[in-house]
Amino acid sequence: MSASAPITQDVLTLPRKLPDGPINLIGLTRDAMRDALIATGTPEKQARMRVSQIWQWLYVWGARDFEAMTNLAKGYRADLARHFVVELPEVVRRDISADGTRKYLVRIAGGHEVEVVYIPEEDRGTLCISSQVGCTLTCSFCHTGTQKLVRNLTAGEIVGQVMMARDDLGEWPEPGEGMGERPRLISNIVLMGMGEPLYNFDNVRDAMKITMDGEGIALSRRRITLSTSGVVPEIARTAEEIGCMLAISFHATTDAVRDQLVPINKRWNIKTLLDALRAYPKASNSERITFEYVMLKGVNDSDDDARRLVKLIAGIPAKINLIPFNEWPGAPYQRSDWDQIERFADIVYKAGYASPIRTPRGEDIMAACGQLKSATERARKSRAQIAADAGLGHGRPA
Ligand code: SAH
Ligand code: SF4
């Protein structure tokens, strides 16, 4: 796809229910589960109670088998097993980096694969999950962007990534253990894997609502961060309908450069994006918007860029997360020199913004930001095509 190709949003979402097949309970919101139970014979009066019971088994205890749901009558458990399944994405490969980062390749319906990354830190652990197979957008520095979009993930496939990682980390409580007794291994979730989450809004919202539900996985909304390249019309809904934290892939301080790096900028430019952020319902000093800024040598990393950046975002409660560029085979950019990254961070910091530099993690297993791309989709564009898309045919972007 060339950089000037139209940006499309009309991607497929697999239906939750195949015509006559059983319904996957994972990914149904409480309301949807209630409807599904009633439709398959649960008396309406009991439905809410049954949802609560099943919900606890699935999301507090990590149960997968209806037979284990011992507070439900035997006959009812058999009914459930006739109409429903409890299905998660299947892990086909797990790599563990020297720094402890884990990268999972998981297979979803249709044989497609997406990547999920777990990043342990001293006092927390972050799970980076995917929202689409590939991405329709073609950010020129992003490995995922070289992979054509195959389809949107369902809500079940999104929350399923969290459950799969909890399985692998042994995070579900043992019978007899109280809720909240175990230290949380997955304390934070970032929607920063493959795909543009705001092009799959409803499924991402439902999956995050399930993840936040207080009688289940119960992760606080403040510990979930959704990262978008700047799908302006959907930004306000993130605050209104999900309530999680917001990160923006900003990456440039002029439209000319941002057009090259983040092509969605041609549709919604820097001013339009910043106007939407100024009007963002949830922005406050305690809930700052994160501006992600990938450091590309000689492209967007000058002192002038740093000064322009702080001017542009004036008035927006923000922090700036500097991401040293992670290389991938054929990438048309280089990581900025460390000195320059620090100078940039310093200018931003002195202007009054937190400016952490994101430590690259899991690079040895290609698990770092922007390196994700599923193994089934390795057929890469040629180096020349990537350079042409990035506007590098006649030298670097200005
Ligand atoms: N599609 C969403 C979320 C996924 S990308 C978005 O673009 O925001 C998560 C973050 O990693 C984004 O800020 C993205 O711009 C950044 N990123 C992509 N490729 C990268 C690379 N090669 N090195 C460093 N960061 C990268
Ligand atoms: Fe898609 Fe985000 Fe990569 Fe851009 S940076 S191509 S929006 S995944």
Short mmCIF file of C-alpha atoms and ligand atoms in Angstrom, two decimals:
data_model
loop_
_atom_site.label_atom_id
_atom_site.label_comp_id
_atom_site.label_asym_id
_atom_site.label_seq_id
_atom_site.Cartn_x
_atom_site.Cartn_y
_atom_site.Cartn_z
CA MET A 1 0.00 0.00 0.00
CA SER A 2 1.47 3.41 -0.87
CA ALA A 3 1.47 6.24 1.63
CA SER A 4 -1.18 8.05 -0.40
CA ALA A 5 -3.59 5.11 -0.46
CA PRO A 6 -6.92 5.87 1.21
CA ILE A 7 -7.18 4.99 4.88
CA THR A 8 -10.03 2.59 5.34
CA GLN A 9 -12.00 1.52 8.34
CA ASP A 10 -14.30 -1.11 6.85
CA VAL A 11 -12.67 -4.17 8.29
CA LEU A 12 -14.25 -7.43 9.22
CA THR A 13 -15.19 -8.50 12.70
CA LEU A 14 -15.87 -12.16 13.06
CA PRO A 15 -19.39 -12.74 14.38
CA ARG A 16 -19.47 -14.03 17.94
CA LYS A 17 -21.79 -16.81 16.99
CA LEU A 18 -21.40 -19.02 13.99
CA PRO A 19 -24.85 -19.92 12.59
CA ASP A 20 -25.49 -23.09 14.58
CA GLY A 21 -22.39 -23.37 16.69
CA PRO A 22 -22.03 -22.78 20.40
CA ILE A 23 -21.48 -19.25 21.69
CA ASN A 24 -18.19 -18.32 23.33
CA LEU A 25 -18.96 -16.86 26.76
CA ILE A 26 -15.62 -15.07 26.85
CA GLY A 27 -16.06 -11.56 25.50
CA LEU A 28 -19.77 -11.21 26.26
CA THR A 29 -20.57 -8.24 28.47
CA ARG A 30 -22.84 -8.95 31.44
CA ASP A 31 -25.86 -7.75 29.46
CA ALA A 32 -24.96 -9.82 26.42
CA MET A 33 -24.42 -12.88 28.61
CA ARG A 34 -27.80 -12.39 30.22
CA ASP A 35 -29.48 -12.17 26.80
CA ALA A 36 -27.65 -15.29 25.63
CA LEU A 37 -28.67 -17.25 28.72
CA ILE A 38 -32.32 -16.24 28.32
CA ALA A 39 -32.25 -17.10 24.62
CA THR A 40 -31.05 -20.60 25.48
CA GLY A 41 -33.66 -21.32 28.14
CA THR A 42 -32.55 -19.77 31.44
CA PRO A 43 -35.69 -18.31 33.08
CA GLU A 44 -35.59 -14.53 32.88
CA LYS A 45 -35.97 -14.17 36.64
CA GLN A 46 -32.82 -16.18 37.31
CA ALA A 47 -30.69 -14.77 34.53
CA ARG A 48 -28.94 -11.99 36.41
CA MET A 49 -28.02 -14.31 39.26
CA ARG A 50 -26.70 -16.93 36.84
CA VAL A 51 -24.60 -14.30 35.07
CA SER A 52 -23.02 -13.34 38.41
CA GLN A 53 -22.22 -16.95 39.23
CA ILE A 54 -20.77 -17.79 35.83
CA TRP A 55 -18.90 -14.49 35.70
CA GLN A 56 -17.13 -15.25 38.97
CA TRP A 57 -16.08 -18.67 37.78
CA LEU A 58 -14.72 -17.29 34.53
CA TYR A 59 -13.10 -14.06 35.63
CA VAL A 60 -12.27 -14.49 39.32
CA TRP A 61 -11.22 -18.15 39.27
CA GLY A 62 -10.22 -18.64 35.65
CA ALA A 63 -12.48 -21.70 35.31
CA ARG A 64 -12.85 -23.14 31.82
CA ASP A 65 -15.04 -26.13 32.43
CA PHE A 66 -18.75 -25.94 33.26
CA GLU A 67 -18.35 -29.04 35.45
CA ALA A 68 -16.16 -27.01 37.80
CA MET A 69 -19.00 -24.52 38.44
CA THR A 70 -20.17 -26.37 41.50
CA ASN A 71 -22.70 -23.83 42.76
CA LEU A 72 -24.80 -24.49 39.65
CA ALA A 73 -27.11 -27.51 39.47
CA LYS A 74 -25.73 -30.46 37.52
CA GLY A 75 -28.52 -30.31 34.92
CA TYR A 76 -27.95 -26.60 34.38
CA ARG A 77 -24.23 -27.16 33.90
CA ALA A 78 -25.05 -29.71 31.21
CA ASP A 79 -27.40 -27.19 29.53
CA LEU A 80 -24.65 -24.61 29.53
CA ALA A 81 -22.21 -27.06 27.98
CA ARG A 82 -24.69 -27.73 25.16
CA HIS A 83 -25.02 -24.07 24.18
CA PHE A 84 -21.78 -22.44 25.18
CA VAL A 85 -18.02 -22.79 25.10
CA VAL A 86 -15.24 -21.06 27.02
CA GLU A 87 -12.58 -20.37 24.45
CA LEU A 88 -9.32 -18.44 24.56
CA PRO A 89 -6.78 -17.73 21.85
CA GLU A 90 -4.30 -20.60 21.59
CA VAL A 91 -0.65 -19.95 22.42
CA VAL A 92 1.47 -21.32 19.57
CA ARG A 93 4.81 -19.97 20.69
CA ARG A 94 6.34 -18.30 23.72
CA ASP A 95 9.70 -16.52 23.71
CA ILE A 96 11.32 -15.33 26.92
CA SER A 97 13.88 -12.55 26.62
CA ALA A 98 17.08 -12.32 28.65
CA ASP A 99 15.41 -9.39 30.47
CA GLY A 100 12.36 -11.49 31.41
CA THR A 101 10.01 -10.04 28.79
CA ARG A 102 7.69 -12.68 27.40
CA LYS A 103 6.34 -12.62 23.88
CA TYR A 104 3.44 -14.87 22.98
CA LEU A 105 2.29 -15.70 19.52
CA VAL A 106 -1.38 -16.57 19.79
CA ARG A 107 -3.66 -18.10 17.19
CA ILE A 108 -7.24 -16.96 16.80
CA ALA A 109 -10.17 -18.21 14.71
CA GLY A 110 -9.36 -18.43 11.05
CA GLY A 111 -5.75 -19.37 11.77
CA HIS A 112 -4.62 -15.75 12.15
CA GLU A 113 -1.95 -14.88 14.64
CA VAL A 114 -1.28 -11.89 16.87
CA GLU A 115 1.40 -11.06 19.38
CA VAL A 116 1.08 -10.28 23.07
CA VAL A 117 3.97 -9.07 25.23
CA TYR A 118 4.41 -9.22 29.02
CA ILE A 119 6.95 -6.83 30.51
CA PRO A 120 7.81 -7.52 34.15
CA GLU A 121 9.25 -4.68 36.23
CA GLU A 122 10.28 -4.53 39.84
CA ASP A 123 7.01 -3.26 41.21
CA ARG A 124 4.62 -3.96 38.37
CA GLY A 125 4.02 -5.91 35.21
CA THR A 126 2.60 -4.58 31.98
CA LEU A 127 0.76 -6.62 29.39
CA CYS A 128 0.79 -5.21 25.88
CA ILE A 129 -2.16 -6.55 23.90
CA SER A 130 -3.26 -6.41 20.27
CA SER A 131 -6.57 -5.16 18.88
CA GLN A 132 -6.29 -6.12 15.21
CA VAL A 133 -4.44 -8.63 13.06
CA GLY A 134 -2.04 -6.26 11.30
CA CYS A 135 -3.08 -2.62 10.82
CA THR A 136 -4.74 -0.63 8.03
CA LEU A 137 -2.48 2.29 8.77
CA THR A 138 1.01 2.45 7.40
CA CYS A 139 3.17 4.38 9.84
CA SER A 140 6.54 4.26 8.14
CA PHE A 141 8.58 3.37 11.26
CA CYS A 142 6.30 0.57 12.46
CA HIS A 143 6.79 -3.09 11.65
CA THR A 144 3.11 -3.87 12.15
CA GLY A 145 2.33 -1.22 9.56
CA THR A 146 4.05 -3.29 6.90
CA GLN A 147 1.56 -6.09 7.52
CA LYS A 148 -1.79 -5.84 5.78
CA LEU A 149 -4.82 -5.83 8.04
CA VAL A 150 -6.56 -9.15 8.09
CA ARG A 151 -9.34 -8.47 10.54
CA ASN A 152 -10.49 -6.91 13.79
CA LEU A 153 -10.21 -9.01 16.91
CA THR A 154 -13.44 -9.86 18.71
CA ALA A 155 -13.94 -8.74 22.32
CA GLY A 156 -13.35 -12.36 23.37
CA GLU A 157 -10.04 -12.46 21.56
CA ILE A 158 -8.96 -9.23 23.24
CA VAL A 159 -9.87 -10.13 26.83
CA GLY A 160 -8.71 -13.66 25.95
CA GLN A 161 -5.15 -12.35 25.58
CA VAL A 162 -5.27 -11.13 29.18
CA MET A 163 -6.64 -14.47 30.39
CA MET A 164 -4.08 -16.44 28.40
CA ALA A 165 -1.26 -14.43 29.98
CA ARG A 166 -2.74 -14.97 33.46
CA ASP A 167 -2.74 -18.70 32.73
CA ASP A 168 0.90 -18.63 31.71
CA LEU A 169 1.96 -16.52 34.69
CA GLY A 170 -0.11 -18.58 37.14
CA GLU A 171 -2.01 -15.50 38.26
CA TRP A 172 -5.44 -17.00 38.97
CA PRO A 173 -6.10 -17.61 42.67
CA GLU A 174 -6.06 -21.17 43.96
CA PRO A 175 -9.30 -22.50 45.49
CA GLY A 176 -9.48 -21.30 49.07
CA GLU A 177 -7.41 -18.21 48.40
CA GLY A 178 -9.28 -14.95 48.89
CA MET A 179 -9.77 -12.43 46.10
CA GLY A 180 -6.90 -9.97 45.97
CA GLU A 181 -4.51 -12.05 48.11
CA ARG A 182 -2.00 -12.66 45.34
CA PRO A 183 0.26 -9.85 44.18
CA ARG A 184 -0.80 -8.78 40.73
CA LEU A 185 1.64 -9.88 38.06
CA ILE A 186 -0.33 -8.09 35.37
CA SER A 187 -0.84 -4.74 37.09
CA ASN A 188 -1.15 -2.69 33.91
CA ILE A 189 -2.48 -3.21 30.42
CA VAL A 190 -1.52 -1.20 27.37
CA LEU A 191 -3.32 -1.39 24.04
CA MET A 192 -0.05 -0.91 22.20
CA GLY A 193 0.35 -4.19 20.38
CA MET A 194 -0.75 -4.78 16.84
CA GLY A 195 -3.50 -2.64 15.38
CA GLU A 196 -5.28 0.65 15.85
CA PRO A 197 -7.65 0.19 18.79
CA LEU A 198 -9.93 3.08 17.80
CA TYR A 199 -10.66 1.34 14.49
CA ASN A 200 -12.07 -1.55 16.51
CA PHE A 201 -13.77 0.55 19.15
CA ASP A 202 -16.75 -1.55 20.24
CA ASN A 203 -14.77 -4.75 20.72
CA VAL A 204 -11.98 -2.95 22.56
CA ARG A 205 -14.54 -1.24 24.81
CA ASP A 206 -16.37 -4.46 25.65
CA ALA A 207 -13.11 -6.29 26.34
CA MET A 208 -11.86 -3.52 28.64
CA LYS A 209 -15.19 -3.33 30.47
CA ILE A 210 -14.88 -7.03 31.20
CA THR A 211 -11.27 -6.57 32.34
CA MET A 212 -12.25 -3.69 34.65
CA ASP A 213 -15.35 -5.38 36.12
CA GLY A 214 -14.92 -5.29 39.91
CA GLU A 215 -16.12 -8.85 40.36
CA GLY A 216 -13.66 -10.34 37.95
CA ILE A 217 -10.18 -9.44 36.78
CA ALA A 218 -10.89 -6.04 38.37
CA LEU A 219 -8.11 -3.98 36.88
CA SER A 220 -8.55 -0.27 37.56
CA ARG A 221 -9.34 1.95 34.57
CA ARG A 222 -6.31 4.03 35.49
CA ARG A 223 -4.06 1.05 34.85
CA ILE A 224 -5.24 0.58 31.29
CA THR A 225 -3.79 2.78 28.54
CA LEU A 226 -5.16 2.92 25.02
CA SER A 227 -2.74 4.20 22.40
CA THR A 228 -4.04 5.70 19.17
CA SER A 229 -2.35 7.12 16.12
CA GLY A 230 -4.99 9.88 16.18
CA VAL A 231 -8.41 8.68 15.02
CA VAL A 232 -9.94 12.03 15.99
CA PRO A 233 -13.68 11.23 15.76
CA GLU A 234 -13.33 8.33 18.22
CA ILE A 235 -11.09 9.99 20.80
CA ALA A 236 -13.78 11.46 23.06
CA ARG A 237 -15.56 8.07 23.23
CA THR A 238 -12.46 6.63 24.89
CA ALA A 239 -13.14 8.78 27.94
CA GLU A 240 -16.91 8.50 27.77
CA GLU A 241 -17.35 4.79 27.12
CA ILE A 242 -14.18 3.15 28.45
CA GLY A 243 -12.71 5.66 30.90
CA CYS A 244 -9.15 4.34 30.58
CA MET A 245 -6.01 6.42 30.10
CA LEU A 246 -5.16 7.80 26.67
CA ALA A 247 -1.87 7.85 24.77
CA ILE A 248 -1.33 9.55 21.43
CA SER A 249 1.28 8.48 18.91
CA PHE A 250 2.39 12.03 18.16
CA HIS A 251 5.90 11.57 16.77
CA ALA A 252 6.36 14.85 14.87
CA THR A 253 5.98 18.58 15.31
CA THR A 254 5.16 19.66 11.75
CA ASP A 255 2.45 18.33 9.45
CA ALA A 256 5.03 17.71 6.72
CA VAL A 257 6.95 15.25 8.90
CA ARG A 258 3.90 13.76 10.60
CA ASP A 259 2.33 13.12 7.18
CA GLN A 260 5.33 10.94 6.42
CA LEU A 261 5.56 9.14 9.75
CA VAL A 262 1.91 8.75 10.71
CA PRO A 263 -0.05 8.98 7.43
CA ILE A 264 -3.40 9.30 9.21
CA ASN A 265 -2.19 12.87 9.78
CA LYS A 266 -3.28 13.60 6.20
CA ARG A 267 -6.84 12.97 7.31
CA TRP A 268 -6.66 14.58 10.76
CA ASN A 269 -3.70 16.92 11.02
CA ILE A 270 -1.83 18.14 14.09
CA LYS A 271 -4.17 21.05 14.76
CA THR A 272 -7.32 18.93 14.46
CA LEU A 273 -5.79 16.32 16.75
CA LEU A 274 -4.71 18.87 19.37
CA ASP A 275 -8.15 20.52 19.28
CA ALA A 276 -9.70 17.14 20.05
CA LEU A 277 -7.26 16.64 22.92
CA ARG A 278 -7.95 20.11 24.33
CA ALA A 279 -11.62 19.14 24.41
CA TYR A 280 -10.94 15.66 25.84
CA PRO A 281 -13.46 15.05 28.60
CA LYS A 282 -11.09 13.38 31.05
CA ALA A 283 -7.85 15.29 30.76
CA SER A 284 -6.70 16.67 34.12
CA ASN A 285 -3.51 16.93 36.07
CA SER A 286 -4.18 13.61 37.71
CA GLU A 287 -5.09 11.97 34.39
CA ARG A 288 -2.60 13.29 31.91
CA ILE A 289 -2.60 12.38 28.26
CA THR A 290 0.60 10.58 27.25
CA PHE A 291 2.26 11.83 24.07
CA GLU A 292 4.37 9.06 22.58
CA TYR A 293 7.30 10.30 20.55
CA VAL A 294 9.53 7.86 18.70
CA MET A 295 13.10 9.14 18.39
CA LEU A 296 14.29 8.86 14.79
CA LYS A 297 17.78 10.05 14.05
CA GLY A 298 17.81 13.21 11.94
CA VAL A 299 14.07 13.04 11.26
CA ASN A 300 12.17 14.37 14.28
CA ASP A 301 14.73 14.60 17.08
CA SER A 302 16.23 18.11 16.88
CA ASP A 303 16.27 20.67 19.70
CA ASP A 304 13.87 22.73 17.57
CA ASP A 305 11.49 19.78 17.47
CA ALA A 306 11.57 19.60 21.26
CA ARG A 307 10.80 23.32 21.57
CA ARG A 308 8.01 23.13 18.98
CA LEU A 309 6.53 20.14 20.78
CA VAL A 310 6.12 21.91 24.10
CA LYS A 311 4.61 24.93 22.37
CA LEU A 312 2.12 22.81 20.49
CA ILE A 313 0.82 20.98 23.55
CA ALA A 314 0.66 24.03 25.81
CA GLY A 315 -2.43 23.86 27.99
CA ILE A 316 -2.96 20.10 27.65
CA PRO A 317 -2.29 18.10 30.86
CA ALA A 318 0.37 15.85 29.35
CA LYS A 319 3.46 13.79 29.81
CA ILE A 320 5.81 12.92 27.01
CA ASN A 321 7.03 9.39 26.60
CA LEU A 322 10.16 9.29 24.43
CA ILE A 323 10.57 5.96 22.66
CA PRO A 324 14.01 5.17 21.25
CA PHE A 325 13.29 3.74 17.80
CA ASN A 326 13.33 -0.06 17.75
CA GLU A 327 14.85 -1.38 14.59
CA TRP A 328 13.40 -4.18 12.51
CA PRO A 329 14.73 -5.78 9.34
CA GLY A 330 14.43 -3.35 6.44
CA ALA A 331 13.42 -0.37 8.60
CA PRO A 332 14.18 2.91 6.84
CA TYR A 333 15.22 4.74 10.04
CA GLN A 334 17.84 4.67 12.76
CA ARG A 335 17.52 5.24 16.47
CA SER A 336 18.54 8.74 17.59
CA ASP A 337 21.86 9.03 19.40
CA TRP A 338 21.51 8.64 23.14
CA ASP A 339 22.90 12.13 23.83
CA GLN A 340 20.28 13.65 21.57
CA ILE A 341 17.47 11.70 23.22
CA GLU A 342 18.64 13.06 26.57
CA ARG A 343 18.90 16.64 25.25
CA PHE A 344 15.39 16.36 23.85
CA ALA A 345 14.08 14.95 27.15
CA ASP A 346 15.77 17.76 29.03
CA ILE A 347 14.19 20.52 26.94
CA VAL A 348 10.76 18.97 27.40
CA TYR A 349 11.34 18.48 31.13
CA LYS A 350 12.48 22.07 31.65
CA ALA A 351 9.26 23.23 29.98
CA GLY A 352 7.39 21.50 32.80
CA TYR A 353 6.48 18.11 31.39
CA ALA A 354 7.51 14.70 32.65
CA SER A 355 9.61 13.21 29.86
CA PRO A 356 10.50 9.60 30.64
CA ILE A 357 12.56 7.70 28.09
CA ARG A 358 11.05 4.26 27.51
CA THR A 359 13.66 1.57 28.05
CA PRO A 360 13.55 -0.85 25.14
CA ARG A 361 12.53 -4.28 26.42
CA GLY A 362 12.66 -7.68 24.80
CA GLU A 363 14.57 -6.52 21.75
CA ASP A 364 16.35 -9.88 21.49
CA ILE A 365 13.00 -11.55 20.80
CA MET A 366 11.61 -8.71 18.63
CA ALA A 367 9.07 -7.87 21.31
CA ALA A 368 9.82 -4.15 21.62
CA CYS A 369 7.34 -1.44 20.55
CA GLY A 370 6.69 -1.47 16.87
CA GLN A 371 8.53 -4.73 16.22
CA LEU A 372 5.44 -6.91 16.38
CA LYS A 373 4.38 -8.70 13.30
CA SER A 374 2.95 -12.18 13.22
CA ALA A 375 5.01 -14.99 11.82
CA THR A 376 2.32 -15.96 9.34
CA GLU A 377 2.52 -12.55 7.77
CA ARG A 378 6.24 -12.24 7.29
CA ALA A 379 5.97 -11.61 3.56
CA ARG A 380 7.40 -8.15 3.87
CA LYS A 381 7.35 -5.28 1.51
CA SER A 382 10.63 -4.77 -0.22
CA ARG A 383 13.12 -2.38 1.32
CA ALA A 384 12.59 -0.05 -1.66
CA GLN A 385 8.82 -0.05 -1.17
CA ILE A 386 9.16 0.75 2.53
CA ALA A 387 11.53 3.61 1.74
CA ALA A 388 9.19 4.92 -0.97
CA ASP A 389 6.19 4.79 1.39
CA ALA A 390 8.19 6.63 4.00
CA GLY A 391 8.92 9.40 1.52
CA LEU A 392 12.58 8.56 1.58
CA GLY A 393 12.93 8.15 -2.16
CA HIS A 394 14.45 11.62 -2.42
CA GLY A 395 16.26 11.72 0.88
CA ARG A 396 14.84 11.83 4.39
CA PRO A 397 11.62 13.66 5.14
CA ALA A 398 12.31 17.31 5.94
N1 SAH B 1 -1.72 1.63 16.73
C1 SAH B 1 -1.59 2.26 17.97
C2 SAH B 1 -1.05 1.38 19.06
C3 SAH B 1 0.10 0.42 18.70
S1 SAH B 1 1.70 1.04 18.51
C4 SAH B 1 -0.74 3.50 17.84
O1 SAH B 1 -0.13 3.69 16.81
O2 SAH B 1 -0.72 4.29 18.76
C5 SAH B 1 2.34 1.44 20.12
C6 SAH B 1 3.41 2.54 20.09
O3 SAH B 1 4.65 2.05 19.53
C7 SAH B 1 2.97 3.69 19.20
O4 SAH B 1 3.28 4.92 19.80
C8 SAH B 1 3.82 3.48 17.99
O5 SAH B 1 3.94 4.65 17.25
C9 SAH B 1 5.11 2.99 18.58
N2 SAH B 1 6.00 2.34 17.61
C10 SAH B 1 5.67 1.74 16.46
N3 SAH B 1 6.77 1.28 15.83
C11 SAH B 1 7.85 1.59 16.61
C12 SAH B 1 9.25 1.33 16.52
N4 SAH B 1 9.76 0.65 15.50
N5 SAH B 1 10.03 1.77 17.52
C13 SAH B 1 9.51 2.42 18.58
N6 SAH B 1 8.20 2.67 18.72
C14 SAH B 1 7.35 2.26 17.76
FE1 SF4 B 2 -0.75 0.84 13.04
FE2 SF4 B 2 0.07 2.00 15.33
FE3 SF4 B 2 1.83 0.74 13.74
FE4 SF4 B 2 0.76 3.06 12.98
S1 SF4 B 2 2.11 2.73 14.76
S2 SF4 B 2 1.00 1.24 11.69
S3 SF4 B 2 -1.30 2.89 13.79
S4 SF4 B 2 0.12 -0.20 14.80
#
